[in-house]
Short mmCIF file of C-alpha atoms and ligand atoms in Angstrom, two decimals:
data_model
loop_
_atom_site.label_atom_id
_atom_site.label_comp_id
_atom_site.label_asym_id
_atom_site.label_seq_id
_atom_site.Cartn_x
_atom_site.Cartn_y
_atom_site.Cartn_z
CA MET K 1 83.54 106.25 86.50
CA SER K 2 86.55 108.39 87.14
CA TYR K 3 87.94 109.30 90.28
CA LYS K 4 86.83 112.50 91.67
CA ARG K 5 88.09 114.19 94.83
CA PHE K 6 85.51 115.70 97.03
CA HIS K 7 85.32 119.50 96.72
CA ILE K 8 83.06 122.03 97.63
CA GLU K 9 82.42 124.86 95.10
CA THR K 10 82.53 128.32 96.49
CA ASP K 11 81.29 131.61 95.11
CA PRO K 12 81.72 135.02 96.88
CA ALA K 13 78.74 135.99 98.75
CA PRO K 14 79.87 139.25 100.57
CA ALA K 15 78.05 140.67 103.77
CA LYS K 16 74.76 142.26 102.89
CA PHE K 17 74.47 143.97 106.33
CA PRO K 18 77.43 146.31 107.14
CA MET K 19 80.30 145.06 109.38
CA PRO K 20 82.29 147.39 111.56
CA TYR K 21 85.86 148.04 110.44
CA LYS K 22 88.20 145.85 112.53
CA PHE K 23 91.01 148.36 112.95
CA ASN K 24 91.26 152.07 113.62
CA PRO K 25 94.46 153.40 112.04
CA ARG K 26 95.07 157.10 113.33
CA SER K 27 97.78 159.47 112.62
CA ASN K 28 98.95 162.39 114.80
CA ARG K 29 98.21 165.13 112.43
CA PHE K 30 100.51 167.58 113.90
CA ARG K 31 103.63 165.28 113.92
CA LEU K 32 102.67 164.11 110.31
CA ALA K 33 102.44 167.68 109.13
CA LYS K 34 105.92 168.36 110.78
CA MET K 35 107.31 165.39 109.10
CA LEU K 36 106.01 166.41 105.75
CA LEU K 37 107.42 169.97 106.03
CA GLN K 38 110.87 168.45 106.80
CA GLU K 39 110.72 166.13 103.96
CA SER K 40 109.58 168.67 101.59
CA LEU K 41 112.78 170.70 102.45
CA HIS K 42 114.94 167.64 102.41
CA TYR K 43 113.66 166.30 99.07
CA ARG K 44 113.10 169.64 97.51
CA LEU K 45 109.31 169.12 97.10
CA ASN K 46 109.60 165.83 95.24
CA LYS K 47 105.98 164.81 95.45
CA GLU K 48 106.44 161.22 94.71
CA VAL K 49 108.81 160.69 97.48
CA ILE K 50 107.04 163.02 100.05
CA LEU K 51 103.70 161.38 99.65
CA SER K 52 104.98 157.70 99.73
CA ARG K 53 104.19 155.69 102.64
CA PRO K 54 105.03 152.20 103.85
CA CYS K 55 101.45 150.97 103.72
CA ILE K 56 100.88 148.77 100.53
CA TYR K 57 97.25 148.74 101.09
CA GLY K 58 96.94 152.51 100.56
CA VAL K 59 95.29 153.24 103.96
CA PHE K 60 98.03 155.68 105.20
CA SER K 61 99.19 157.03 101.80
CA GLY K 62 95.83 157.72 100.13
CA ARG K 63 93.31 160.45 101.03
CA PHE K 64 95.22 163.63 102.09
CA GLY K 65 98.54 161.95 102.38
CA GLY K 66 97.64 159.96 105.60
CA PHE K 67 95.81 162.80 107.29
CA MET K 68 92.55 160.79 106.84
CA PRO K 69 93.53 157.04 106.91
CA ILE K 70 91.07 154.92 104.88
CA LYS K 71 89.94 152.51 107.72
CA GLU K 72 88.04 149.95 105.75
CA LYS K 73 91.22 148.97 103.89
CA CYS K 74 93.55 148.42 106.99
CA VAL K 75 94.49 144.82 107.55
CA GLY K 76 96.44 145.65 110.78
CA CYS K 77 99.83 144.63 109.63
CA MET K 78 101.43 147.30 111.79
CA ARG K 79 104.17 148.23 109.23
CA CYS K 80 103.14 151.97 109.66
CA VAL K 81 103.50 151.87 113.37
CA GLN K 82 106.81 150.12 113.13
CA GLU K 83 108.02 152.78 110.63
CA TYR K 84 106.40 155.91 112.22
CA PRO K 85 105.94 155.02 115.69
CA ASN K 86 105.57 158.66 116.86
CA ILE K 87 103.00 159.27 114.12
CA MET K 88 100.79 156.21 113.67
CA LYS K 89 98.58 154.30 116.07
CA VAL K 90 96.57 151.28 115.17
CA ASP K 91 93.80 149.87 117.65
CA TYR K 92 90.72 147.74 117.31
CA SER K 93 87.65 149.82 116.31
CA GLU K 94 85.22 150.42 119.08
CA GLU K 95 82.30 149.05 116.86
CA TYR K 96 84.26 145.87 116.26
CA LEU K 97 84.94 145.28 119.81
CA LYS K 98 81.12 145.44 120.56
CA LEU K 99 80.65 142.50 118.22
CA GLY K 100 79.20 139.21 119.69
CA ASP K 101 78.75 138.31 123.48
CA SER K 102 80.68 136.71 126.23
CA TYR K 103 81.40 133.44 124.21
CA TRP K 104 81.29 134.81 120.69
CA THR K 105 84.35 137.03 120.68
CA PRO K 106 84.70 139.85 118.01
CA GLU K 107 87.52 137.75 116.48
CA ALA K 108 85.17 134.62 116.26
CA VAL K 109 82.41 136.63 114.58
CA SER K 110 84.50 138.34 112.11
CA THR K 111 86.38 135.04 111.13
CA ILE K 112 82.95 133.39 110.45
CA GLY K 113 81.93 136.49 108.48
CA TYR K 114 85.05 136.30 106.32
CA GLU K 115 84.71 132.41 105.72
CA ALA K 116 81.08 132.72 104.86
CA SER K 117 81.91 135.55 102.40
CA THR K 118 84.71 134.06 100.66
CA GLY K 119 85.02 130.25 101.32
CA LYS K 120 88.79 130.88 101.95
CA ILE K 121 90.97 129.93 104.85
CA PRO K 122 91.71 133.13 107.06
CA VAL K 123 95.12 133.99 107.11
CA LYS K 124 96.15 135.79 110.33
CA GLY K 125 99.40 137.80 110.58
CA MET K 126 101.04 140.25 112.98
CA GLY K 127 102.10 137.38 115.26
CA TYR K 128 100.01 136.26 118.15
CA LYS K 129 99.53 138.55 121.07
CA GLY K 130 96.73 136.84 122.94
CA PRO K 131 96.82 134.63 126.08
CA PHE K 132 98.58 131.17 125.85
CA THR K 133 95.62 129.30 126.99
CA GLY K 134 91.80 129.77 127.74
CA GLU K 135 88.66 127.76 128.52
CA GLY K 136 87.15 124.88 126.79
CA PHE K 137 88.77 124.01 123.27
CA ASP K 138 91.36 126.92 123.83
CA SER K 139 93.18 124.80 126.21
CA MET K 140 93.72 121.99 123.87
CA TRP K 141 96.27 121.60 121.08
CA THR K 142 96.69 119.19 118.32
CA ASP K 143 99.96 117.40 117.63
CA MET K 144 101.20 118.65 114.25
CA SER K 145 104.44 116.92 114.28
CA GLU K 146 103.82 115.58 110.71
CA ILE K 147 103.64 119.11 109.16
CA VAL K 148 106.74 118.72 106.98
CA ARG K 149 105.80 115.19 105.55
CA PRO K 150 105.97 115.94 101.72
CA THR K 151 103.32 113.36 100.48
CA ARG K 152 100.57 114.80 102.82
CA ASP K 153 100.74 118.35 102.09
CA GLY K 154 97.04 119.17 102.78
CA LEU K 155 94.83 120.49 100.23
CA TYR K 156 97.11 120.19 97.22
CA GLY K 157 98.87 116.99 98.40
CA ARG K 158 99.16 113.78 96.15
CA GLU K 159 97.46 111.63 98.77
CA PHE K 160 93.85 111.85 99.26
CA ILE K 161 92.62 112.83 102.77
CA SER K 162 89.16 111.49 103.46
CA THR K 163 86.65 113.54 105.49
CA VAL K 164 83.89 111.00 105.10
CA VAL K 165 82.05 109.84 108.33
CA ASP K 166 79.58 107.06 108.98
CA MET K 167 76.32 107.80 110.76
CA GLY K 168 74.52 105.03 112.41
CA ARG K 169 75.05 101.61 114.06
CA LYS K 170 77.63 99.28 112.93
CA VAL K 171 77.48 95.52 113.67
CA PRO K 172 79.62 94.50 116.56
CA TYR K 173 79.99 90.90 115.33
CA LEU K 174 78.35 88.30 113.13
CA GLN K 175 76.24 85.54 114.51
CA PHE K 176 76.28 82.42 112.14
CA THR K 177 73.43 80.07 112.22
CA ARG K 178 72.47 77.05 110.08
CA HIS K 179 70.89 79.66 107.65
CA PRO K 180 73.01 80.58 104.74
CA SER K 181 73.13 84.17 105.61
CA PRO K 182 74.72 85.34 108.87
CA ILE K 183 72.27 86.87 111.41
CA THR K 184 73.48 89.94 113.17
CA HIS K 185 72.89 90.87 116.75
CA HIS K 186 71.69 94.41 115.93
CA PRO K 187 71.03 95.23 112.28
CA SER K 188 73.64 97.57 110.57
CA ARG K 189 72.07 100.88 109.70
CA ILE K 190 74.69 103.24 108.19
CA LEU K 191 74.79 106.36 106.07
CA GLU K 192 77.90 107.95 104.82
CA ILE K 193 78.22 111.78 104.64
CA PRO K 194 81.33 113.64 103.16
CA ILE K 195 81.97 116.06 105.92
CA PRO K 196 81.82 115.32 109.64
CA ILE K 197 79.22 118.20 110.21
CA LEU K 198 75.54 118.35 110.44
CA PHE K 199 73.27 121.50 110.91
CA ASP K 200 71.50 121.46 114.25
CA ALA K 201 67.89 122.38 115.04
CA LEU K 202 67.52 126.12 116.12
CA PRO K 203 65.11 127.66 118.43
CA GLU K 204 62.01 128.93 116.60
CA LYS K 205 62.28 132.49 117.87
CA VAL K 206 65.59 133.04 116.25
CA THR K 207 64.80 131.53 112.83
CA ASN K 208 62.27 132.40 110.29
CA ASP K 209 61.14 130.43 107.23
CA GLY K 210 63.85 131.86 105.15
CA ILE K 211 66.58 130.77 107.45
CA GLN K 212 65.12 127.27 107.70
CA PHE K 213 64.95 126.97 103.96
CA VAL K 214 68.46 128.33 103.61
CA ILE K 215 69.64 125.68 105.92
CA ALA K 216 67.86 122.88 104.10
CA SER K 217 69.16 124.07 100.76
CA ALA K 218 72.75 124.47 101.83
CA SER K 219 72.80 120.99 103.52
CA GLN K 220 71.33 119.40 100.42
CA ARG K 221 74.14 120.96 98.38
CA LEU K 222 76.85 119.64 100.74
CA ASN K 223 75.21 116.30 100.92
CA THR K 224 74.82 116.44 104.72
CA TYR K 225 71.83 116.39 107.04
CA PHE K 226 69.97 119.01 109.03
CA ILE K 227 67.87 118.51 112.17
CA ALA K 228 64.68 120.48 112.44
CA ARG K 229 61.61 120.31 114.65
CA LYS K 230 58.97 120.70 111.94
CA VAL K 231 56.80 117.77 112.76
CA GLU K 232 54.06 120.03 114.32
CA GLN K 233 54.14 122.42 111.42
CA LEU K 234 53.75 119.58 109.00
CA GLN K 235 51.08 118.06 111.10
CA ARG K 236 49.19 121.38 110.88
CA ALA K 237 49.54 121.42 107.16
CA PHE K 238 48.08 117.87 106.99
CA ASP K 239 45.31 118.78 109.19
CA SER K 240 44.32 121.64 107.04
CA GLY K 241 43.77 119.52 104.10
CA MET K 242 46.87 120.53 102.27
CA SER K 243 48.53 117.86 100.01
CA THR K 244 51.75 116.15 101.20
CA PRO K 245 54.57 118.60 101.23
CA PRO K 246 57.81 117.18 99.80
CA VAL K 247 59.98 115.90 102.47
CA PRO K 248 63.73 116.59 102.08
CA GLU K 249 65.72 113.39 102.15
CA ASN K 250 68.38 115.03 104.17
CA TRP K 251 65.88 116.30 106.89
CA ILE K 252 66.34 114.68 110.40
CA PRO K 253 62.94 115.30 112.03
CA LEU K 254 63.34 116.20 115.89
CA VAL K 255 60.62 114.52 117.80
CA SER K 256 59.80 114.91 121.65
CA SER K 257 57.56 112.77 123.97
CA SER K 258 54.72 115.48 123.53
CA ASP K 259 54.80 114.81 119.78
CA LEU K 260 54.23 111.21 120.49
CA GLU K 261 51.41 111.95 122.78
CA GLY K 262 49.72 113.87 120.17
CA THR K 263 48.58 112.72 116.71
CA ILE K 264 51.89 112.33 115.05
CA HIS K 265 51.65 111.77 111.48
CA GLU K 266 53.37 108.55 110.98
CA SER K 267 53.49 108.48 107.16
CA PHE K 268 55.71 111.46 107.47
CA LEU K 269 58.20 109.78 109.86
CA LYS K 270 58.18 106.69 107.76
CA LYS K 271 59.94 108.60 104.89
CA ALA K 272 62.77 109.80 107.05
CA ARG K 273 66.18 108.31 106.93
CA ILE K 274 67.20 109.45 110.34
CA ILE K 275 64.89 110.45 113.32
CA GLU K 276 66.05 112.16 116.33
CA TYR K 277 64.28 111.79 119.70
CA GLU K 278 64.68 114.18 122.52
CA TYR K 279 65.66 112.29 125.57
CA ASP K 280 63.56 112.92 128.73
CA GLY K 281 64.24 109.78 130.56
CA GLY K 282 61.37 107.75 128.96
CA GLU K 283 61.49 105.23 126.17
CA GLY K 284 59.47 107.11 123.54
CA TYR K 285 62.45 106.37 121.06
CA LYS K 286 61.16 102.63 121.05
CA PHE K 287 57.96 103.81 119.60
CA LEU K 288 59.86 105.67 116.84
CA ARG K 289 61.57 102.45 116.03
CA GLU K 290 58.19 100.63 115.59
CA ILE K 291 57.10 103.37 113.43
CA ASN K 292 60.22 103.17 111.06
CA PRO K 293 62.40 100.13 111.76
CA GLN K 294 64.66 101.05 108.70
CA ALA K 295 65.31 104.52 109.95
CA ILE K 296 68.57 105.35 111.83
CA LEU K 297 67.47 106.27 115.37
CA SER K 298 69.26 109.21 117.05
CA VAL K 299 68.63 110.25 120.68
CA ARG K 300 69.41 113.82 121.74
CA ILE K 301 70.80 113.88 125.21
CA PRO K 302 71.25 117.09 127.22
CA LEU K 303 74.60 116.69 129.07
CA GLY K 304 74.48 116.05 132.95
CA GLU K 305 76.16 114.03 135.59
CA ASP K 306 74.89 110.64 134.32
CA THR K 307 75.51 111.07 130.77
CA GLU K 308 77.94 108.12 130.45
CA LYS K 309 75.48 105.65 131.93
CA ILE K 310 72.51 106.99 129.82
CA ALA K 311 74.84 106.62 126.76
CA ALA K 312 75.76 103.19 127.61
CA THR K 313 72.28 102.06 128.36
CA LEU K 314 70.85 103.68 125.18
CA THR K 315 73.63 101.89 123.11
CA ARG K 316 72.72 98.55 124.49
CA GLU K 317 69.01 99.31 123.72
CA GLY K 318 69.96 99.49 120.07
CA VAL K 319 69.99 103.45 119.60
CA ASP K 320 72.15 104.18 116.53
CA ILE K 321 73.30 107.62 117.30
CA LEU K 322 73.93 109.52 120.54
CA HIS K 323 73.64 113.22 120.17
CA LEU K 324 75.37 114.82 123.08
CA CYS K 325 74.23 118.47 123.52
CA ALA K 326 75.96 121.13 125.50
CA ASN K 327 74.61 124.70 125.70
CA TYR K 328 75.56 127.39 123.15
CA GLN K 329 78.72 128.15 125.07
CA GLY K 330 79.93 124.59 125.05
CA ARG K 331 79.08 123.98 128.76
CA ALA K 332 77.15 121.53 130.69
CA GLY K 333 77.08 122.89 134.19
CA SER K 334 80.64 123.21 135.54
CA MET K 335 82.00 120.86 132.62
CA HIS K 336 83.04 121.61 129.05
CA LEU K 337 81.72 119.57 126.05
CA LYS K 338 85.19 118.24 125.53
CA ASP K 339 85.54 116.82 128.98
CA VAL K 340 82.04 115.26 128.77
CA LEU K 341 82.76 113.86 125.32
CA LEU K 342 86.06 112.24 126.68
CA ASN K 343 84.08 110.71 129.51
CA VAL K 344 81.40 109.20 127.36
CA HIS K 345 83.98 108.05 124.77
CA THR K 346 86.14 106.38 127.37
CA HIS K 347 83.17 104.79 129.26
CA LEU K 348 81.85 103.26 126.12
CA VAL K 349 85.32 101.87 125.19
CA GLU K 350 85.64 100.30 128.59
CA GLU K 351 82.10 98.70 128.08
CA GLY K 352 83.27 97.35 124.83
CA ILE K 353 80.39 99.03 122.88
CA ARG K 354 81.95 102.36 121.57
CA ASP K 355 82.27 101.09 118.03
CA GLU K 356 78.67 100.18 117.75
CA VAL K 357 77.21 103.64 118.01
CA THR K 358 77.92 107.16 116.42
CA ILE K 359 78.52 110.20 118.62
CA VAL K 360 77.39 113.50 117.44
CA ALA K 361 78.51 116.52 119.61
CA SER K 362 76.86 119.95 119.49
CA GLY K 363 77.13 123.27 121.42
CA GLY K 364 79.69 125.94 121.20
CA ILE K 365 81.34 124.56 118.02
CA ILE K 366 82.04 128.05 116.62
CA SER K 367 85.43 127.71 114.90
CA ALA K 368 86.91 125.35 112.18
CA GLU K 369 89.49 124.18 114.80
CA HIS K 370 86.64 123.00 117.10
CA VAL K 371 85.65 120.12 114.84
CA PRO K 372 88.90 118.14 114.91
CA LYS K 373 89.14 118.90 118.79
CA ALA K 374 85.73 117.50 119.40
CA ILE K 375 86.39 114.36 117.17
CA LEU K 376 89.79 113.98 119.11
CA CYS K 377 87.72 113.93 122.35
CA GLY K 378 85.54 111.16 120.99
CA ALA K 379 82.81 112.54 118.68
CA ASP K 380 82.21 111.05 115.33
CA LEU K 381 80.99 114.37 114.11
CA VAL K 382 79.55 117.63 115.21
CA ALA K 383 76.35 119.55 114.68
CA LEU K 384 76.48 123.36 114.19
CA ASP K 385 73.90 125.64 115.92
CA THR K 386 74.55 129.51 116.51
CA THR K 387 77.37 129.46 114.01
CA LEU K 388 74.93 129.13 111.21
CA LEU K 389 72.95 132.17 112.39
CA VAL K 390 76.13 134.10 112.70
CA ALA K 391 77.12 133.20 109.21
CA LEU K 392 73.81 134.52 108.03
CA GLN K 393 74.46 137.76 109.73
CA SER K 394 71.98 137.38 112.45
CA GLU K 395 72.20 140.33 115.03
CA PHE K 396 73.40 139.88 118.63
CA ALA K 397 70.80 141.35 120.87
CA GLY K 398 72.19 139.97 124.17
CA GLU K 399 73.92 136.79 125.39
CA CYS K 400 73.40 133.49 123.56
CA ILE K 401 73.50 130.95 126.12
CA SER K 402 70.95 128.17 125.36
CA HIS K 403 68.04 126.96 123.28
CA GLU K 404 65.68 128.89 125.62
CA ASP K 405 67.89 131.76 126.14
CA CYS K 406 69.39 132.86 122.77
CA GLY K 407 70.06 136.53 122.15
CA LEU K 408 70.23 136.35 118.28
CA ARG K 409 67.87 138.32 116.10
CA PRO K 410 67.32 136.81 112.60
CA ARG K 411 67.27 139.08 109.59
CA LYS K 412 65.41 138.80 106.41
CA ILE K 413 67.61 137.15 103.99
CA GLU K 414 67.70 135.85 100.29
CA VAL K 415 67.76 131.93 100.06
CA ARG K 416 70.37 131.95 97.35
CA TRP K 417 72.69 134.48 99.18
CA GLY K 418 72.21 132.68 102.52
CA ALA K 419 72.77 129.05 101.24
CA GLN K 420 75.91 130.18 99.37
CA ARG K 421 77.29 131.71 102.67
CA LEU K 422 76.68 128.42 104.49
CA VAL K 423 78.25 126.40 101.59
CA ASN K 424 81.22 128.89 101.58
CA LEU K 425 81.70 128.43 105.44
CA MET K 426 81.69 124.61 105.03
CA ALA K 427 84.21 124.85 102.17
CA SER K 428 86.44 126.91 104.51
CA TRP K 429 86.12 124.47 107.31
CA HIS K 430 86.53 121.46 105.08
CA ASN K 431 89.79 122.86 103.76
CA GLN K 432 90.99 123.72 107.27
CA LEU K 433 90.08 120.18 108.55
CA ILE K 434 92.24 118.66 105.66
CA GLU K 435 95.03 120.95 106.62
CA ILE K 436 94.90 119.76 110.28
CA LEU K 437 94.72 116.09 109.33
CA SER K 438 97.63 116.39 106.80
CA ALA K 439 99.63 118.25 109.67
CA MET K 440 98.91 115.28 111.98
CA GLY K 441 99.72 112.76 109.33
CA MET K 442 96.26 111.28 109.04
CA ARG K 443 94.56 110.22 105.87
CA ASP K 444 91.07 109.56 107.30
CA VAL K 445 89.08 111.72 109.78
CA ARG K 446 87.54 108.52 111.09
CA ARG K 447 91.23 107.70 112.50
CA LEU K 448 90.99 110.83 114.50
CA ARG K 449 88.22 109.76 116.73
CA GLY K 450 89.35 109.56 120.29
CA GLU K 451 92.97 109.87 119.46
CA VAL K 452 93.78 111.71 122.64
CA GLY K 453 97.41 110.86 122.34
CA ARG K 454 97.65 113.13 119.39
CA SER K 455 96.66 116.15 121.47
CA MET K 456 97.92 118.16 124.40
CA THR K 457 95.80 119.96 127.09
CA TYR K 458 96.95 122.68 129.33
CA GLU K 459 96.08 120.61 132.45
CA GLU K 460 98.30 117.80 131.33
CA LEU K 461 101.13 120.11 130.32
CA GLU K 462 100.80 122.00 133.85
CA GLU K 463 100.83 118.60 135.58
CA GLU K 464 103.99 117.37 133.70
CA ALA K 465 105.94 120.73 134.22
CA PHE K 466 104.86 121.55 137.97
CA GLY K 467 103.25 118.20 139.23
CA GLY K 468 104.66 117.40 142.66
CA ILE K 469 106.22 120.67 143.28
CA GLU K 470 104.73 122.14 146.45
CA LYS K 471 102.87 125.32 146.02
CA VAL K 472 104.43 128.07 148.04
CA SER K 473 101.93 130.09 149.87
CA SER K 474 102.02 133.94 149.51
CA SER K 475 102.82 134.10 153.41
CA LYS K 476 106.08 132.25 152.80
CA GLN K 477 107.31 134.27 149.83
S1 LIG X 1 98.48 148.72 110.00
FE1 LIG X 1 99.17 148.10 107.92
S2 LIG X 1 97.32 148.15 106.54
FE2 LIG X 1 96.91 149.48 108.50
S3 LIG X 1 97.45 151.63 108.17
FE3 LIG X 1 99.07 150.69 108.89
S4 LIG X 1 100.51 149.72 107.22
FE4 LIG X 1 98.44 150.13 106.46
#
């Protein structure tokens, strides 16, 4: 077999539901008319010169010579404002500013829309005029000091940059006995996936069968896995005498203790490669291990104060994957997902058991840069939730905070179109991950895990710059 570099095929899948224009270019018609008059006299009615404008996108030169700018074409480059400051004004459109909610900024929604439509990396111009730092992942930067290294030039480089990650339990050490084969402490259960991204379970009220099918289909094309709470639905199908439905191999069934108390269909769980159990303080996951000893066992842990201790206990109990879930805004009480991840990762390292277990992080991962940042904080891979719905153009109908309180309204979509949008989104994120890894001089995303030394946080920089300097109170100033 010849060598083949992992590549995700993209195909344009433009928005089916209208998106608001981002920019609102406006001309002062009185001043524009005055300028046209002056130019007409100066250039002796030379139409070509008089009607030429500095906008290469035809926004400000097309329809009626700039009196009615073509808003949908404006990219916000601000050249017209620089050249005609008294005539042109470019703002964000009002409809655009209404996109999203308090966590999903208009910029985040439109970026996901662009990535899902084209599969390309968004290029942002105009310079950055936003705040220097923010909350959560926005207070963290990656060390790009290797950006000029010629042999690791990202997507088109001569060196291959691997984004493959392992899911499951690794053997901590080998125990040799008199038998010819080594006996291990815990058996190794590992699966490889080509991108460090899973698709997470979504609340039933914000999905429909179409969306669930789109997620299953896209994850199959990407060779990754999706988590879904469908056991009950399958159970109903079995009970009503239907034949066994085909079980997608990349489906991770999400099982709760109430599923275990009911009549759970064991033959279905026996086929799964990975099973996820919703942690509730009990030991139901042990029952799942008995049902299917070959499957990789994941436990979904809502983040709280004792997360590190729970993570260590479950790792010692032989759980293969710890799925740490923040809410849809990346928060767990007063803490952000990145801080909890760092605490759990550090605690497991101190206990000497970090390498045995896989950590999946989810909640608030809404931008391509959040993937390497979560991995830097100690995750092996991430799981996406509301990002999938935004890529599928679900409508915001309120705040999107948690599984129980999610203000997204699903739309009826075509499966082919939706699956292509998710594939495009992942192609764009995969390329951006490679670009970041290349700029950090890394050839393997697995090397990035917990490499906090290759990142900077606002809190650390502030401490470095101002630590030890006494704060001057306002009364002394
Ligand atoms: S901001 Fe740029 S694209 Fe928009 S009207 Fe002005 S010159 Fe044209």
